[in-house]
Amino acid sequence: MIKNVANPVEEIVNVNRAQIEHRATWMGLIYDEMVKAGIDAEPIIRRAIKRTGLMHGANFKKQCADPDSCVDFKNVFLGDESKVGPQTFHMTDIRADGENVTVNFHYCALVSAWKKLGFDDQTIALLCDMAMDGDRGIAEAMGLSLTLTDTIASGCETCKLHFHK
């Protein structure tokens, strides 16, 4: 059973969460309509999301003073826990060293949107994994791998992301 409770945040963070929910609503409804039309939606959506991640990753790489530094990647991609992005996903334990970037997400606006749309837990877990292809694309563009051990969409308390060389 998915548990995804938003923590109290500043208004700007709620605005960002609403924007992410809007994006997730589009994704979920496009997936649903493709499935209803008898189209194998998953590989198409995965490719599109991965392309997005590759584009974002290339942009992050350009912003890094040292593109081979996981610390620089963390600073460009995540910043610190006080920034709007990390607050949006209630990120904690943001850490980086020469080989790794780790972060825990305690809230997911995408999961929130999919729950509001009435998708079952299995569909939400699939939508989540497809959405994570964007992060996998970012990792690939940075020359990294992404290990995702826990996810809110699969019923865990947090999403645990580990970018690594």
PDB file of C-alpha atoms in Angstrom:
ATOM      1  CA  MET A   1       0.000   0.000   0.000  1.00  0.00           C
ATOM      2  CA  ILE A   2       1.409   3.336  -1.075  1.00  0.00           C
ATOM      3  CA  LYS A   3       1.948   5.972   1.593  1.00  0.00           C
ATOM      4  CA  ASN A   4       2.808   9.417   0.267  1.00  0.00           C
ATOM      5  CA  VAL A   5       2.163  12.268   2.682  1.00  0.00           C
ATOM      6  CA  ALA A   6       3.201  15.812   1.836  1.00  0.00           C
ATOM      7  CA  ASN A   7       5.099  17.674   4.504  1.00  0.00           C
ATOM      8  CA  PRO A   8       4.253  21.349   5.206  1.00  0.00           C
ATOM      9  CA  VAL A   9       6.286  23.625   2.930  1.00  0.00           C
ATOM     10  CA  GLU A  10       6.510  27.183   1.637  1.00  0.00           C
ATOM     11  CA  GLU A  11       3.983  28.262  -1.004  1.00  0.00           C
ATOM     12  CA  ILE A  12       6.612  28.225  -3.797  1.00  0.00           C
ATOM     13  CA  VAL A  13       7.287  24.556  -3.073  1.00  0.00           C
ATOM     14  CA  ASN A  14       3.558  23.802  -3.273  1.00  0.00           C
ATOM     15  CA  VAL A  15       3.457  25.605  -6.624  1.00  0.00           C
ATOM     16  CA  ASN A  16       6.321  23.418  -7.843  1.00  0.00           C
ATOM     17  CA  ARG A  17       4.553  20.297  -6.567  1.00  0.00           C
ATOM     18  CA  ALA A  18       1.386  21.332  -8.446  1.00  0.00           C
ATOM     19  CA  GLN A  19       3.403  21.752 -11.660  1.00  0.00           C
ATOM     20  CA  ILE A  20       4.895  18.295 -11.238  1.00  0.00           C
ATOM     21  CA  GLU A  21       1.445  16.820 -10.533  1.00  0.00           C
ATOM     22  CA  HIS A  22       0.198  18.452 -13.739  1.00  0.00           C
ATOM     23  CA  ARG A  23       3.028  16.822 -15.715  1.00  0.00           C
ATOM     24  CA  ALA A  24       2.328  13.461 -14.053  1.00  0.00           C
ATOM     25  CA  THR A  25      -1.380  13.791 -14.849  1.00  0.00           C
ATOM     26  CA  TRP A  26      -0.573  14.179 -18.543  1.00  0.00           C
ATOM     27  CA  MET A  27       1.762  11.209 -18.436  1.00  0.00           C
ATOM     28  CA  GLY A  28      -0.743   9.013 -16.626  1.00  0.00           C
ATOM     29  CA  LEU A  29      -3.661   9.913 -18.873  1.00  0.00           C
ATOM     30  CA  ILE A  30      -1.619   9.515 -22.066  1.00  0.00           C
ATOM     31  CA  TYR A  31      -0.540   6.073 -20.845  1.00  0.00           C
ATOM     32  CA  ASP A  32      -4.138   5.169 -19.952  1.00  0.00           C
ATOM     33  CA  GLU A  33      -5.530   6.304 -23.314  1.00  0.00           C
ATOM     34  CA  MET A  34      -2.827   4.441 -25.234  1.00  0.00           C
ATOM     35  CA  VAL A  35      -3.582   1.249 -23.302  1.00  0.00           C
ATOM     36  CA  LYS A  36      -7.329   1.690 -23.921  1.00  0.00           C
ATOM     37  CA  ALA A  37      -6.559   2.084 -27.648  1.00  0.00           C
ATOM     38  CA  GLY A  38      -4.679  -1.218 -27.626  1.00  0.00           C
ATOM     39  CA  ILE A  39      -1.258   0.397 -28.026  1.00  0.00           C
ATOM     40  CA  ASP A  40       1.750  -0.992 -26.151  1.00  0.00           C
ATOM     41  CA  ALA A  41       2.330   2.318 -24.374  1.00  0.00           C
ATOM     42  CA  GLU A  42       5.181   1.413 -22.062  1.00  0.00           C
ATOM     43  CA  PRO A  43       8.096   1.251 -24.530  1.00  0.00           C
ATOM     44  CA  ILE A  44       6.995   4.444 -26.294  1.00  0.00           C
ATOM     45  CA  ILE A  45       6.664   6.396 -23.059  1.00  0.00           C
ATOM     46  CA  ARG A  46       9.960   5.026 -21.749  1.00  0.00           C
ATOM     47  CA  ARG A  47      11.818   6.143 -24.884  1.00  0.00           C
ATOM     48  CA  ALA A  48      10.311   9.640 -24.735  1.00  0.00           C
ATOM     49  CA  ILE A  49      11.093  10.072 -21.042  1.00  0.00           C
ATOM     50  CA  LYS A  50      14.628   8.737 -21.496  1.00  0.00           C
ATOM     51  CA  ARG A  51      15.206  11.260 -24.302  1.00  0.00           C
ATOM     52  CA  THR A  52      14.096  13.999 -21.923  1.00  0.00           C
ATOM     53  CA  GLY A  53      16.510  12.740 -19.263  1.00  0.00           C
ATOM     54  CA  LEU A  54      19.371  12.594 -21.746  1.00  0.00           C
ATOM     55  CA  MET A  55      18.700  16.222 -22.736  1.00  0.00           C
ATOM     56  CA  HIS A  56      18.552  17.360 -19.104  1.00  0.00           C
ATOM     57  CA  GLY A  57      21.650  15.350 -18.243  1.00  0.00           C
ATOM     58  CA  ALA A  58      23.611  16.947 -21.092  1.00  0.00           C
ATOM     59  CA  ASN A  59      22.563  20.359 -19.774  1.00  0.00           C
ATOM     60  CA  PHE A  60      23.598  19.462 -16.205  1.00  0.00           C
ATOM     61  CA  LYS A  61      26.938  18.194 -17.499  1.00  0.00           C
ATOM     62  CA  LYS A  62      27.588  21.549 -19.220  1.00  0.00           C
ATOM     63  CA  GLN A  63      26.885  23.336 -15.917  1.00  0.00           C
ATOM     64  CA  CYS A  64      29.390  21.246 -13.954  1.00  0.00           C
ATOM     65  CA  ALA A  65      32.817  22.830 -13.450  1.00  0.00           C
ATOM     66  CA  ASP A  66      34.177  19.267 -13.496  1.00  0.00           C
ATOM     67  CA  PRO A  67      31.720  16.970 -15.323  1.00  0.00           C
ATOM     68  CA  ASP A  68      33.500  13.911 -13.893  1.00  0.00           C
ATOM     69  CA  SER A  69      32.868  15.043 -10.322  1.00  0.00           C
ATOM     70  CA  CYS A  70      29.899  13.505  -8.530  1.00  0.00           C
ATOM     71  CA  VAL A  71      30.067  16.419  -6.088  1.00  0.00           C
ATOM     72  CA  ASP A  72      29.649  18.920  -8.946  1.00  0.00           C
ATOM     73  CA  PHE A  73      26.805  16.828 -10.375  1.00  0.00           C
ATOM     74  CA  LYS A  74      25.050  16.785  -7.006  1.00  0.00           C
ATOM     75  CA  ASN A  75      25.409  20.553  -6.657  1.00  0.00           C
ATOM     76  CA  VAL A  76      23.971  21.199 -10.122  1.00  0.00           C
ATOM     77  CA  PHE A  77      21.257  18.513 -10.067  1.00  0.00           C
ATOM     78  CA  LEU A  78      20.109  18.641  -6.445  1.00  0.00           C
ATOM     79  CA  GLY A  79      21.729  21.567  -4.686  1.00  0.00           C
ATOM     80  CA  ASP A  80      21.209  21.346  -0.949  1.00  0.00           C
ATOM     81  CA  GLU A  81      18.155  20.455   1.106  1.00  0.00           C
ATOM     82  CA  SER A  82      17.102  24.118   1.441  1.00  0.00           C
ATOM     83  CA  LYS A  83      16.426  24.592  -2.305  1.00  0.00           C
ATOM     84  CA  VAL A  84      12.979  24.343  -3.898  1.00  0.00           C
ATOM     85  CA  GLY A  85      13.708  21.102  -5.817  1.00  0.00           C
ATOM     86  CA  PRO A  86      14.853  19.138  -2.794  1.00  0.00           C
ATOM     87  CA  GLN A  87      11.981  20.555  -0.726  1.00  0.00           C
ATOM     88  CA  THR A  88       9.490  19.581  -3.434  1.00  0.00           C
ATOM     89  CA  PHE A  89      10.392  15.917  -2.998  1.00  0.00           C
ATOM     90  CA  HIS A  90      11.260  16.310   0.709  1.00  0.00           C
ATOM     91  CA  MET A  91      14.778  15.111  -0.017  1.00  0.00           C
ATOM     92  CA  THR A  92      17.086  14.203   2.843  1.00  0.00           C
ATOM     93  CA  ASP A  93      20.477  12.632   3.248  1.00  0.00           C
ATOM     94  CA  ILE A  94      21.814  14.286   0.093  1.00  0.00           C
ATOM     95  CA  ARG A  95      25.412  13.132  -0.092  1.00  0.00           C
ATOM     96  CA  ALA A  96      28.158  13.109  -2.679  1.00  0.00           C
ATOM     97  CA  ASP A  97      31.756  11.990  -2.920  1.00  0.00           C
ATOM     98  CA  GLY A  98      34.098  11.225  -5.792  1.00  0.00           C
ATOM     99  CA  GLU A  99      32.145   8.190  -6.963  1.00  0.00           C
ATOM    100  CA  ASN A 100      28.577   8.525  -5.606  1.00  0.00           C
ATOM    101  CA  VAL A 101      25.533  10.711  -5.131  1.00  0.00           C
ATOM    102  CA  THR A 102      22.813   9.445  -2.800  1.00  0.00           C
ATOM    103  CA  VAL A 103      19.510  10.992  -1.822  1.00  0.00           C
ATOM    104  CA  ASN A 104      16.256   9.915  -0.176  1.00  0.00           C
ATOM    105  CA  PHE A 105      12.875  11.265  -1.302  1.00  0.00           C
ATOM    106  CA  HIS A 106      10.114  11.258   1.328  1.00  0.00           C
ATOM    107  CA  TYR A 107       7.347  12.620  -0.923  1.00  0.00           C
ATOM    108  CA  CYS A 108       6.503  12.313  -4.617  1.00  0.00           C
ATOM    109  CA  ALA A 109       4.197  14.732  -6.406  1.00  0.00           C
ATOM    110  CA  LEU A 110       3.946  12.335  -9.343  1.00  0.00           C
ATOM    111  CA  VAL A 111       2.615   9.554  -7.117  1.00  0.00           C
ATOM    112  CA  SER A 112       0.192  12.056  -5.607  1.00  0.00           C
ATOM    113  CA  ALA A 113      -1.198  12.866  -9.064  1.00  0.00           C
ATOM    114  CA  TRP A 114      -1.549   9.227 -10.054  1.00  0.00           C
ATOM    115  CA  LYS A 115      -3.363   8.408  -6.813  1.00  0.00           C
ATOM    116  CA  LYS A 116      -5.765  11.329  -7.435  1.00  0.00           C
ATOM    117  CA  LEU A 117      -6.473   9.867 -10.879  1.00  0.00           C
ATOM    118  CA  GLY A 118      -7.474   6.597  -9.227  1.00  0.00           C
ATOM    119  CA  PHE A 119      -4.745   4.384 -10.665  1.00  0.00           C
ATOM    120  CA  ASP A 120      -4.134   1.169  -8.742  1.00  0.00           C
ATOM    121  CA  ASP A 121      -0.851   0.592  -6.914  1.00  0.00           C
ATOM    122  CA  GLN A 122       0.516  -1.685  -9.654  1.00  0.00           C
ATOM    123  CA  THR A 123      -0.084   0.958 -12.351  1.00  0.00           C
ATOM    124  CA  ILE A 124       1.410   3.663 -10.134  1.00  0.00           C
ATOM    125  CA  ALA A 125       4.536   1.541  -9.632  1.00  0.00           C
ATOM    126  CA  LEU A 126       4.822   1.094 -13.414  1.00  0.00           C
ATOM    127  CA  LEU A 127       4.285   4.814 -14.094  1.00  0.00           C
ATOM    128  CA  CYS A 128       6.929   5.590 -11.468  1.00  0.00           C
ATOM    129  CA  ASP A 129       9.441   3.246 -13.048  1.00  0.00           C
ATOM    130  CA  MET A 130       8.781   4.768 -16.468  1.00  0.00           C
ATOM    131  CA  ALA A 131       9.209   8.272 -15.016  1.00  0.00           C
ATOM    132  CA  MET A 132      12.518   7.182 -13.482  1.00  0.00           C
ATOM    133  CA  ASP A 133      13.797   6.578 -17.019  1.00  0.00           C
ATOM    134  CA  GLY A 134      14.288  10.346 -17.045  1.00  0.00           C
ATOM    135  CA  ASP A 135      16.657  10.050 -14.093  1.00  0.00           C
ATOM    136  CA  ARG A 136      18.310   7.061 -15.729  1.00  0.00           C
ATOM    137  CA  GLY A 137      18.850   9.220 -18.817  1.00  0.00           C
ATOM    138  CA  ILE A 138      20.347  11.990 -16.681  1.00  0.00           C
ATOM    139  CA  ALA A 139      22.714   9.453 -15.139  1.00  0.00           C
ATOM    140  CA  GLU A 140      23.700   8.097 -18.547  1.00  0.00           C
ATOM    141  CA  ALA A 141      24.409  11.569 -19.915  1.00  0.00           C
ATOM    142  CA  MET A 142      26.618  12.207 -16.891  1.00  0.00           C
ATOM    143  CA  GLY A 143      28.505   8.929 -17.400  1.00  0.00           C
ATOM    144  CA  LEU A 144      26.905   7.461 -14.276  1.00  0.00           C
ATOM    145  CA  SER A 145      24.594   4.594 -13.390  1.00  0.00           C
ATOM    146  CA  LEU A 146      21.465   4.910 -11.270  1.00  0.00           C
ATOM    147  CA  THR A 147      20.469   2.332  -8.696  1.00  0.00           C
ATOM    148  CA  LEU A 148      16.981   2.725  -7.312  1.00  0.00           C
ATOM    149  CA  THR A 149      16.479   0.455  -4.322  1.00  0.00           C
ATOM    150  CA  ASP A 150      13.262   1.677  -2.695  1.00  0.00           C
ATOM    151  CA  THR A 151      10.367   3.642  -4.140  1.00  0.00           C
ATOM    152  CA  ILE A 152       7.345   5.305  -2.621  1.00  0.00           C
ATOM    153  CA  ALA A 153       5.327   3.894  -5.528  1.00  0.00           C
ATOM    154  CA  SER A 154       6.166   0.345  -4.454  1.00  0.00           C
ATOM    155  CA  GLY A 155       5.049   1.009  -0.881  1.00  0.00           C
ATOM    156  CA  CYS A 156       8.397   1.995   0.679  1.00  0.00           C
ATOM    157  CA  GLU A 157       8.648   4.996   2.987  1.00  0.00           C
ATOM    158  CA  THR A 158      11.173   6.677   0.703  1.00  0.00           C
ATOM    159  CA  CYS A 159      12.699   6.564  -2.738  1.00  0.00           C
ATOM    160  CA  LYS A 160      16.402   5.836  -2.443  1.00  0.00           C
ATOM    161  CA  LEU A 161      18.436   7.030  -5.406  1.00  0.00           C
ATOM    162  CA  HIS A 162      22.100   6.187  -5.836  1.00  0.00           C
ATOM    163  CA  PHE A 163      23.956   7.696  -8.780  1.00  0.00           C
ATOM    164  CA  HIS A 164      27.391   6.104  -9.112  1.00  0.00           C
ATOM    165  CA  LYS A 165      30.385   5.579 -11.349  1.00  0.00           C
TER     166      LYS A 165
END
